[in-house]
Amino acid sequence: MIKNRWIDLRAEDCTTPAGVSISPYYVLRYPDWAHTVCLDSVDRICVISQYRHGAARTMMELPGGVIEAGEDPLDAAKRELREETGIRGTQWRACGTYRTNPATHTNSVHVFACRVDSVESTAFDAAEDIRQQFLTLSELRAAIDSGDFGHLLHVGAVCRALNLI
């Protein structure tokens, strides 16, 4: 077992529904996440850019992050949007809850959509260096095609939210 503020990795005994034993089976326990598809008055989508060490590059993605213990997913989405972009949203809509990687991860991602209501100052964590911008749908599609917006959970969240709003 490895457990700290970043990771909770456990080796578990796993027996499949067919009775096959897989041991050790490694499971990553994470808190749930909340991601927001935020549109401005002309339907551009707010994206953030930040360095992602696992990819060894700066990536575009949706505003969002960890849901704190005891925190409501919508409240977490609102908090993360405000912290990372300074945006206070309106017309919030839940777009679904999805498993992040059901083979090995225990958490889910909660997807929300909203509209920009107002913009205030950001409140980054000490380790965050975030840039934000609004992209048209065509620009976002190009960023997906190029891999600049390459986090599949975020691509899926955009697809789901745009189908509901």
Coordinates of N, CA and C in Angstrom, one line a residue:
M1 N 0.8 -1.2 0.0 CA 0.0 0.0 0.0 C 0.9 1.2 0.0
I2 N 0.5 2.2 -0.8 CA 1.2 3.5 -0.8 C 0.0 4.5 -0.6
K3 N 0.2 5.4 0.4 CA -0.9 6.3 0.6 C -0.2 7.6 1.1
N4 N -0.6 8.7 0.4 CA -0.2 10.1 0.8 C -1.3 11.0 0.3
R5 N -1.0 12.3 0.2 CA -2.0 13.2 -0.2 C -2.3 13.1 -1.7
W6 N -1.4 12.5 -2.5 CA -1.6 12.4 -3.9 C -2.1 11.1 -4.4
I7 N -1.9 10.0 -3.6 CA -2.2 8.7 -4.1 C -2.6 7.8 -3.0
D8 N -3.5 6.8 -3.3 CA -3.8 5.8 -2.4 C -3.9 4.5 -3.3
L9 N -2.7 3.8 -3.3 CA -2.6 2.6 -4.1 C -2.6 1.4 -3.2
R10 N -3.5 0.5 -3.5 CA -3.7 -0.7 -2.7 C -3.6 -2.0 -3.6
A11 N -3.0 -3.0 -3.0 CA -3.0 -4.3 -3.7 C -4.1 -5.1 -3.0
E12 N -5.1 -5.5 -3.8 CA -6.3 -6.2 -3.2 C -6.4 -7.6 -3.8
D13 N -7.1 -8.5 -3.1 CA -7.5 -9.8 -3.7 C -8.7 -9.6 -4.5
C14 N -8.7 -10.0 -5.7 CA -9.9 -9.8 -6.6 C -10.3 -11.2 -7.1
T15 N -11.6 -11.4 -7.0 CA -12.2 -12.6 -7.6 C -13.3 -12.1 -8.6
T16 N -13.1 -12.5 -9.8 CA -14.1 -12.1 -10.9 C -15.4 -12.8 -10.7
P17 N -16.5 -12.3 -11.3 CA -17.8 -12.9 -11.3 C -17.7 -14.4 -11.7
A18 N -16.7 -14.7 -12.6 CA -16.6 -16.1 -13.1 C -15.8 -17.0 -12.1
G19 N -15.3 -16.4 -11.0 CA -14.6 -17.1 -10.0 C -13.1 -17.2 -10.1
V20 N -12.6 -16.4 -11.1 CA -11.1 -16.4 -11.3 C -10.5 -15.4 -10.3
S21 N -9.5 -15.9 -9.6 CA -8.7 -15.1 -8.6 C -7.6 -14.3 -9.3
I22 N -7.6 -13.0 -9.1 CA -6.5 -12.2 -9.6 C -5.9 -11.5 -8.4
S23 N -4.6 -11.9 -8.1 CA -4.0 -11.3 -6.9 C -2.5 -11.2 -7.1
P24 N -1.9 -10.1 -6.8 CA -2.6 -8.9 -6.3 C -3.2 -8.1 -7.5
Y25 N -4.3 -7.4 -7.2 CA -5.0 -6.5 -8.2 C -4.8 -5.1 -7.6
Y26 N -4.2 -4.3 -8.4 CA -3.9 -2.9 -7.9 C -5.0 -2.0 -8.2
V27 N -5.5 -1.3 -7.1 CA -6.6 -0.3 -7.2 C -6.1 1.0 -6.7
L28 N -6.4 2.1 -7.5 CA -6.1 3.5 -7.1 C -7.4 4.1 -6.5
R29 N -7.3 4.6 -5.3 CA -8.4 5.2 -4.7 C -8.2 6.7 -4.8
Y30 N -9.1 7.4 -5.4 CA -9.1 8.9 -5.5 C -10.4 9.4 -5.0
P31 N -10.4 10.7 -4.6 CA -11.7 11.3 -4.4 C -12.4 11.6 -5.7
D32 N -13.6 11.8 -5.7 CA -14.3 12.2 -6.9 C -13.9 13.6 -7.4
W33 N -14.1 13.8 -8.7 CA -13.7 15.1 -9.3 C -14.9 15.8 -9.9
A34 N -14.9 17.1 -10.1 CA -15.9 17.8 -10.7 C -15.3 18.7 -11.9
H35 N -15.9 18.6 -13.1 CA -15.4 19.4 -14.2 C -16.6 20.2 -14.8
T36 N -16.3 21.4 -15.3 CA -17.3 22.3 -15.7 C -17.1 22.7 -17.2
V37 N -18.1 22.6 -18.0 CA -18.1 23.2 -19.3 C -18.9 24.6 -19.2
C38 N -18.1 25.6 -19.3 CA -18.6 27.0 -19.0 C -18.6 27.8 -20.3
L39 N -19.8 28.2 -20.7 CA -20.0 29.0 -21.9 C -20.1 30.5 -21.7
D40 N -19.5 31.3 -22.6 CA -19.8 32.7 -22.5 C -21.0 33.1 -23.3
S41 N -21.3 34.4 -23.4 CA -22.5 34.9 -24.1 C -22.6 34.5 -25.5
V42 N -21.4 34.2 -26.2 CA -21.4 33.9 -27.6 C -21.1 32.4 -27.8
D43 N -21.3 31.6 -26.7 CA -21.1 30.1 -26.8 C -19.7 29.6 -27.0
R44 N -18.7 30.5 -26.6 CA -17.3 30.0 -26.5 C -17.2 29.2 -25.2
I45 N -16.3 28.2 -25.2 CA -16.1 27.4 -24.1 C -14.8 27.8 -23.4
C46 N -14.9 27.9 -22.0 CA -13.8 28.3 -21.2 C -12.9 27.0 -21.0
V47 N -11.6 27.2 -21.4 CA -10.6 26.1 -21.2 C -9.5 26.7 -20.4
I48 N -8.8 25.9 -19.6 CA -7.6 26.3 -18.9 C -6.4 25.5 -19.5
S49 N -5.2 26.1 -19.3 CA -4.0 25.4 -19.7 C -3.1 25.4 -18.5
Q50 N -2.5 24.2 -18.3 CA -1.5 24.0 -17.2 C -0.6 22.9 -17.5
Y51 N 0.5 22.9 -16.9 CA 1.5 21.8 -17.1 C 1.0 20.6 -16.4
R52 N 1.1 19.5 -17.2 CA 0.8 18.1 -16.6 C 2.0 17.2 -16.7
H53 N 2.5 16.9 -15.6 CA 3.8 16.2 -15.6 C 3.7 14.8 -16.2
G54 N 2.6 14.1 -16.0 CA 2.5 12.8 -16.6 C 2.6 12.8 -18.1
A55 N 2.1 13.9 -18.7 CA 2.2 14.1 -20.2 C 3.5 14.8 -20.6
A56 N 4.2 15.4 -19.6 CA 5.4 16.2 -19.8 C 5.2 17.4 -20.7
R57 N 4.0 18.0 -20.6 CA 3.7 19.2 -21.4 C 2.5 20.0 -20.8
T58 N 2.3 21.1 -21.3 CA 1.1 21.9 -21.0 C 0.0 21.4 -21.8
M59 N -1.2 21.2 -21.1 CA -2.4 20.7 -21.7 C -3.5 21.7 -21.5
M60 N -4.4 21.7 -22.5 CA -5.7 22.4 -22.3 C -6.7 21.4 -21.7
E61 N -7.5 21.9 -20.8 CA -8.6 21.1 -20.2 C -9.7 22.0 -19.7
L62 N -10.7 21.3 -19.1 CA -11.8 22.1 -18.5 C -11.4 22.5 -17.1
P63 N -12.0 23.6 -16.6 CA -11.8 23.9 -15.2 C -12.4 22.8 -14.3
G64 N -11.7 22.5 -13.2 CA -12.3 21.5 -12.4 C -11.2 20.9 -11.4
G65 N -11.6 20.0 -10.6 CA -10.7 19.4 -9.7 C -11.3 18.5 -8.7
V66 N -10.6 18.3 -7.6 CA -11.1 17.3 -6.6 C -12.2 17.9 -5.8
I67 N -13.2 17.0 -5.5 CA -14.3 17.3 -4.6 C -13.8 17.0 -3.2
E68 N -13.8 18.0 -2.3 CA -13.3 17.8 -0.9 C -14.2 16.9 -0.2
A69 N -13.7 16.3 0.9 CA -14.5 15.4 1.7 C -15.7 16.1 2.2
G70 N -16.9 15.6 2.0 CA -18.1 16.2 2.5 C -18.7 17.3 1.6
E71 N -18.0 17.6 0.6 CA -18.4 18.7 -0.3 C -19.4 18.2 -1.4
D72 N -20.4 18.9 -1.6 CA -21.4 18.6 -2.7 C -20.7 18.8 -4.1
P73 N -20.9 17.9 -5.0 CA -20.2 18.0 -6.3 C -20.5 19.3 -7.0
L74 N -21.7 19.8 -7.0 CA -22.0 21.1 -7.6 C -21.2 22.2 -6.9
D75 N -21.2 22.2 -5.6 CA -20.4 23.2 -4.9 C -18.9 23.1 -5.2
A76 N -18.4 21.9 -5.4 CA -17.0 21.8 -5.8 C -16.8 22.3 -7.2
A77 N -17.7 22.1 -8.1 CA -17.6 22.6 -9.5 C -17.5 24.1 -9.5
K78 N -18.4 24.7 -8.7 CA -18.5 26.2 -8.6 C -17.2 26.7 -8.0
R79 N -16.7 26.1 -6.9 CA -15.5 26.5 -6.3 C -14.3 26.4 -7.2
E80 N -14.1 25.3 -7.9 CA -13.0 25.1 -8.8 C -13.1 26.1 -10.0
L81 N -14.2 26.3 -10.5 CA -14.3 27.3 -11.6 C -13.9 28.7 -11.2
R82 N -14.4 29.0 -10.0 CA -14.0 30.4 -9.4 C -12.5 30.5 -9.1
E83 N -11.9 29.4 -8.5 CA -10.5 29.4 -8.1 C -9.6 29.5 -9.4
E84 N -10.0 28.7 -10.4 CA -9.1 28.6 -11.5 C -9.3 29.6 -12.6
T85 N -10.5 30.2 -12.7 CA -10.8 31.2 -13.7 C -11.3 32.5 -13.2
G86 N -11.7 32.6 -12.0 CA -12.4 33.8 -11.5 C -13.8 33.9 -11.9
I87 N -14.3 32.9 -12.6 CA -15.7 33.0 -13.1 C -16.7 32.5 -12.1
R88 N -17.7 33.3 -11.9 CA -18.9 32.8 -11.2 C -19.9 32.5 -12.3
G89 N -20.4 31.3 -12.2 CA -21.3 30.8 -13.2 C -22.8 31.0 -12.8
T90 N -23.6 30.9 -13.8 CA -25.1 30.9 -13.6 C -25.7 29.8 -14.5
Q91 N -26.9 29.5 -14.3 CA -27.7 28.5 -15.1 C -26.9 27.2 -15.1
W92 N -26.6 26.7 -13.9 CA -25.9 25.5 -13.7 C -26.8 24.3 -14.1
R93 N -26.2 23.3 -14.7 CA -26.9 22.1 -15.1 C -26.0 20.9 -14.9
A94 N -26.5 19.9 -14.2 CA -25.8 18.6 -14.1 C -25.8 17.8 -15.4
C95 N -24.7 17.4 -15.8 CA -24.6 16.6 -17.1 C -24.2 15.2 -16.9
G96 N -24.2 14.7 -15.7 CA -23.9 13.3 -15.5 C -22.7 13.0 -14.6
T97 N -22.7 11.8 -14.1 CA -21.6 11.3 -13.3 C -21.0 10.0 -14.0
Y98 N -19.7 10.0 -14.1 CA -19.1 8.9 -14.9 C -17.9 8.4 -14.2
R99 N -17.6 7.1 -14.4 CA -16.4 6.5 -13.8 C -15.2 7.0 -14.5
T100 N -14.1 7.3 -13.8 CA -12.9 7.8 -14.5 C -12.1 6.7 -15.2
N101 N -12.0 5.5 -14.5 CA -11.3 4.4 -15.1 C -11.8 3.2 -14.3
P102 N -12.9 2.6 -14.6 CA -13.5 1.6 -13.7 C -12.6 0.3 -13.5
A103 N -11.6 0.1 -14.4 CA -10.8 -1.1 -14.2 C -9.9 -1.0 -13.0
T104 N -9.4 0.2 -12.7 CA -8.5 0.4 -11.6 C -8.7 1.5 -10.6
H105 N -9.6 2.5 -11.0 CA -9.8 3.7 -10.2 C -11.2 3.6 -9.5
T106 N -11.3 4.1 -8.3 CA -12.5 4.0 -7.5 C -13.4 5.2 -7.7
N107 N -12.9 6.3 -8.3 CA -13.7 7.5 -8.3 C -14.5 7.8 -9.5
S108 N -15.3 8.8 -9.4 CA -16.1 9.3 -10.5 C -15.8 10.7 -10.8
V109 N -16.3 11.2 -12.0 CA -16.2 12.6 -12.4 C -17.6 13.1 -12.6
H110 N -17.9 14.2 -12.0 CA -19.2 14.8 -12.1 C -19.1 16.0 -13.0
V111 N -19.9 16.0 -14.1 CA -19.8 17.0 -15.1 C -21.0 17.9 -15.0
F112 N -20.6 19.2 -15.1 CA -21.6 20.3 -15.0 C -21.4 21.3 -16.2
A113 N -22.5 22.0 -16.5 CA -22.4 23.1 -17.5 C -23.0 24.3 -16.9
C114 N -22.4 25.5 -17.3 CA -23.0 26.7 -16.8 C -22.7 27.8 -17.8
R115 N -23.2 29.0 -17.6 CA -22.9 30.2 -18.3 C -22.1 31.2 -17.4
V116 N -21.3 32.0 -18.0 CA -20.5 33.0 -17.3 C -21.5 34.0 -16.7
D117 N -21.4 34.3 -15.4 CA -22.2 35.4 -14.8 C -21.4 36.6 -14.6
S118 N -20.2 36.4 -13.9 CA -19.3 37.5 -13.7 C -17.9 36.9 -13.6
V119 N -16.9 37.7 -13.6 CA -15.5 37.3 -13.5 C -14.8 38.1 -12.5
E120 N -14.2 37.4 -11.6 CA -13.4 38.0 -10.4 C -12.0 37.6 -10.5
S121 N -11.2 37.8 -9.4 CA -9.9 37.3 -9.4 C -9.8 35.8 -9.2
T122 N -8.7 35.2 -9.6 CA -8.5 33.8 -9.4 C -7.9 33.5 -8.0
A123 N -7.9 32.2 -7.6 CA -7.3 31.8 -6.3 C -6.6 30.5 -6.5
F124 N -5.5 30.6 -7.2 CA -4.7 29.3 -7.5 C -4.1 28.8 -6.3
D125 N -3.9 27.4 -6.3 CA -3.1 26.8 -5.3 C -1.6 27.1 -5.6
A126 N -0.8 27.0 -4.6 CA 0.6 27.4 -4.7 C 1.3 26.7 -5.9
A127 N 0.9 25.4 -6.2 CA 1.6 24.7 -7.2 C 0.9 24.9 -8.6
E128 N -0.1 25.7 -8.7 CA -0.8 25.9 -10.0 C -0.3 27.1 -10.7
D129 N -0.2 27.0 -12.0 CA 0.2 28.1 -12.9 C -0.8 27.9 -14.1
I130 N -1.9 28.5 -14.0 CA -3.1 28.3 -14.9 C -3.3 29.5 -15.8
R131 N -3.5 29.2 -17.1 CA -4.0 30.3 -18.0 C -5.3 29.9 -18.5
Q132 N -6.2 30.8 -18.8 CA -7.5 30.5 -19.3 C -7.8 31.3 -20.6
Q133 N -8.7 30.7 -21.4 CA -9.1 31.3 -22.6 C -10.5 30.8 -23.0
F134 N -11.2 31.4 -23.9 CA -12.4 31.0 -24.4 C -12.2 30.6 -25.9
L135 N -12.6 29.4 -26.2 CA -12.5 28.8 -27.6 C -13.9 28.6 -28.2
T136 N -13.9 28.9 -29.5 CA -15.1 28.5 -30.3 C -15.1 27.0 -30.4
L137 N -16.3 26.5 -30.7 CA -16.3 25.0 -30.9 C -15.4 24.6 -32.0
S138 N -15.2 25.3 -33.0 CA -14.2 24.9 -34.1 C -12.8 25.0 -33.5
E139 N -12.5 26.0 -32.7 CA -11.1 26.0 -32.1 C -10.9 24.9 -31.2
L140 N -11.9 24.5 -30.4 CA -11.8 23.4 -29.5 C -11.7 22.1 -30.2
R141 N -12.4 21.9 -31.3 CA -12.2 20.7 -32.1 C -10.8 20.6 -32.7
A142 N -10.3 21.7 -33.1 CA -8.9 21.7 -33.6 C -7.9 21.4 -32.5
A143 N -8.1 21.9 -31.3 CA -7.3 21.6 -30.1 C -7.4 20.1 -29.8
I144 N -8.6 19.5 -29.9 CA -8.7 18.1 -29.7 C -8.0 17.3 -30.7
D145 N -8.1 17.7 -32.0 CA -7.4 17.0 -33.1 C -5.9 17.0 -32.9
S146 N -5.4 18.2 -32.5 CA -4.0 18.3 -32.3 C -3.4 17.7 -31.1
G147 N -4.3 17.3 -30.1 CA -3.9 16.7 -28.9 C -3.6 17.8 -27.8
D148 N -3.7 19.1 -28.1 CA -3.6 20.1 -27.1 C -4.6 20.0 -26.0
F149 N -5.9 19.7 -26.4 CA -7.0 19.4 -25.5 C -7.1 17.9 -25.6
G150 N -6.2 17.2 -24.8 CA -6.1 15.7 -25.0 C -6.4 14.9 -23.9
H151 N -7.1 15.4 -22.9 CA -7.5 14.6 -21.7 C -8.9 14.0 -22.0
L152 N -8.9 12.7 -22.2 CA -10.1 12.1 -22.7 C -11.3 12.3 -21.8
L153 N -11.1 12.3 -20.5 CA -12.3 12.6 -19.6 C -12.8 14.0 -19.9
H154 N -12.0 14.9 -20.3 CA -12.5 16.3 -20.6 C -13.2 16.3 -21.9
V155 N -12.6 15.6 -22.9 CA -13.2 15.5 -24.2 C -14.6 15.0 -24.1
G156 N -14.8 13.9 -23.3 CA -16.1 13.3 -23.1 C -17.0 14.2 -22.4
A157 N -16.5 14.9 -21.4 CA -17.3 15.9 -20.6 C -17.9 17.0 -21.6
V158 N -17.1 17.5 -22.5 CA -17.5 18.5 -23.4 C -18.6 17.9 -24.3
C159 N -18.4 16.7 -24.8 CA -19.4 16.1 -25.7 C -20.7 15.9 -25.0
R160 N -20.7 15.4 -23.8 CA -21.9 15.2 -23.0 C -22.6 16.5 -22.7
A161 N -21.9 17.5 -22.2 CA -22.5 18.8 -21.9 C -23.1 19.5 -23.1
L162 N -22.4 19.5 -24.2 CA -22.9 20.2 -25.4 C -24.1 19.5 -26.0
N163 N -24.3 18.2 -25.7 CA -25.5 17.5 -26.1 C -26.7 17.8 -25.2
L164 N -26.5 18.4 -24.0 CA -27.5 18.7 -23.0 C -27.9 20.1 -22.9
I165 N -27.0 21.0 -23.4 CA -27.3 22.5 -23.3 C -27.7 23.1 -24.6

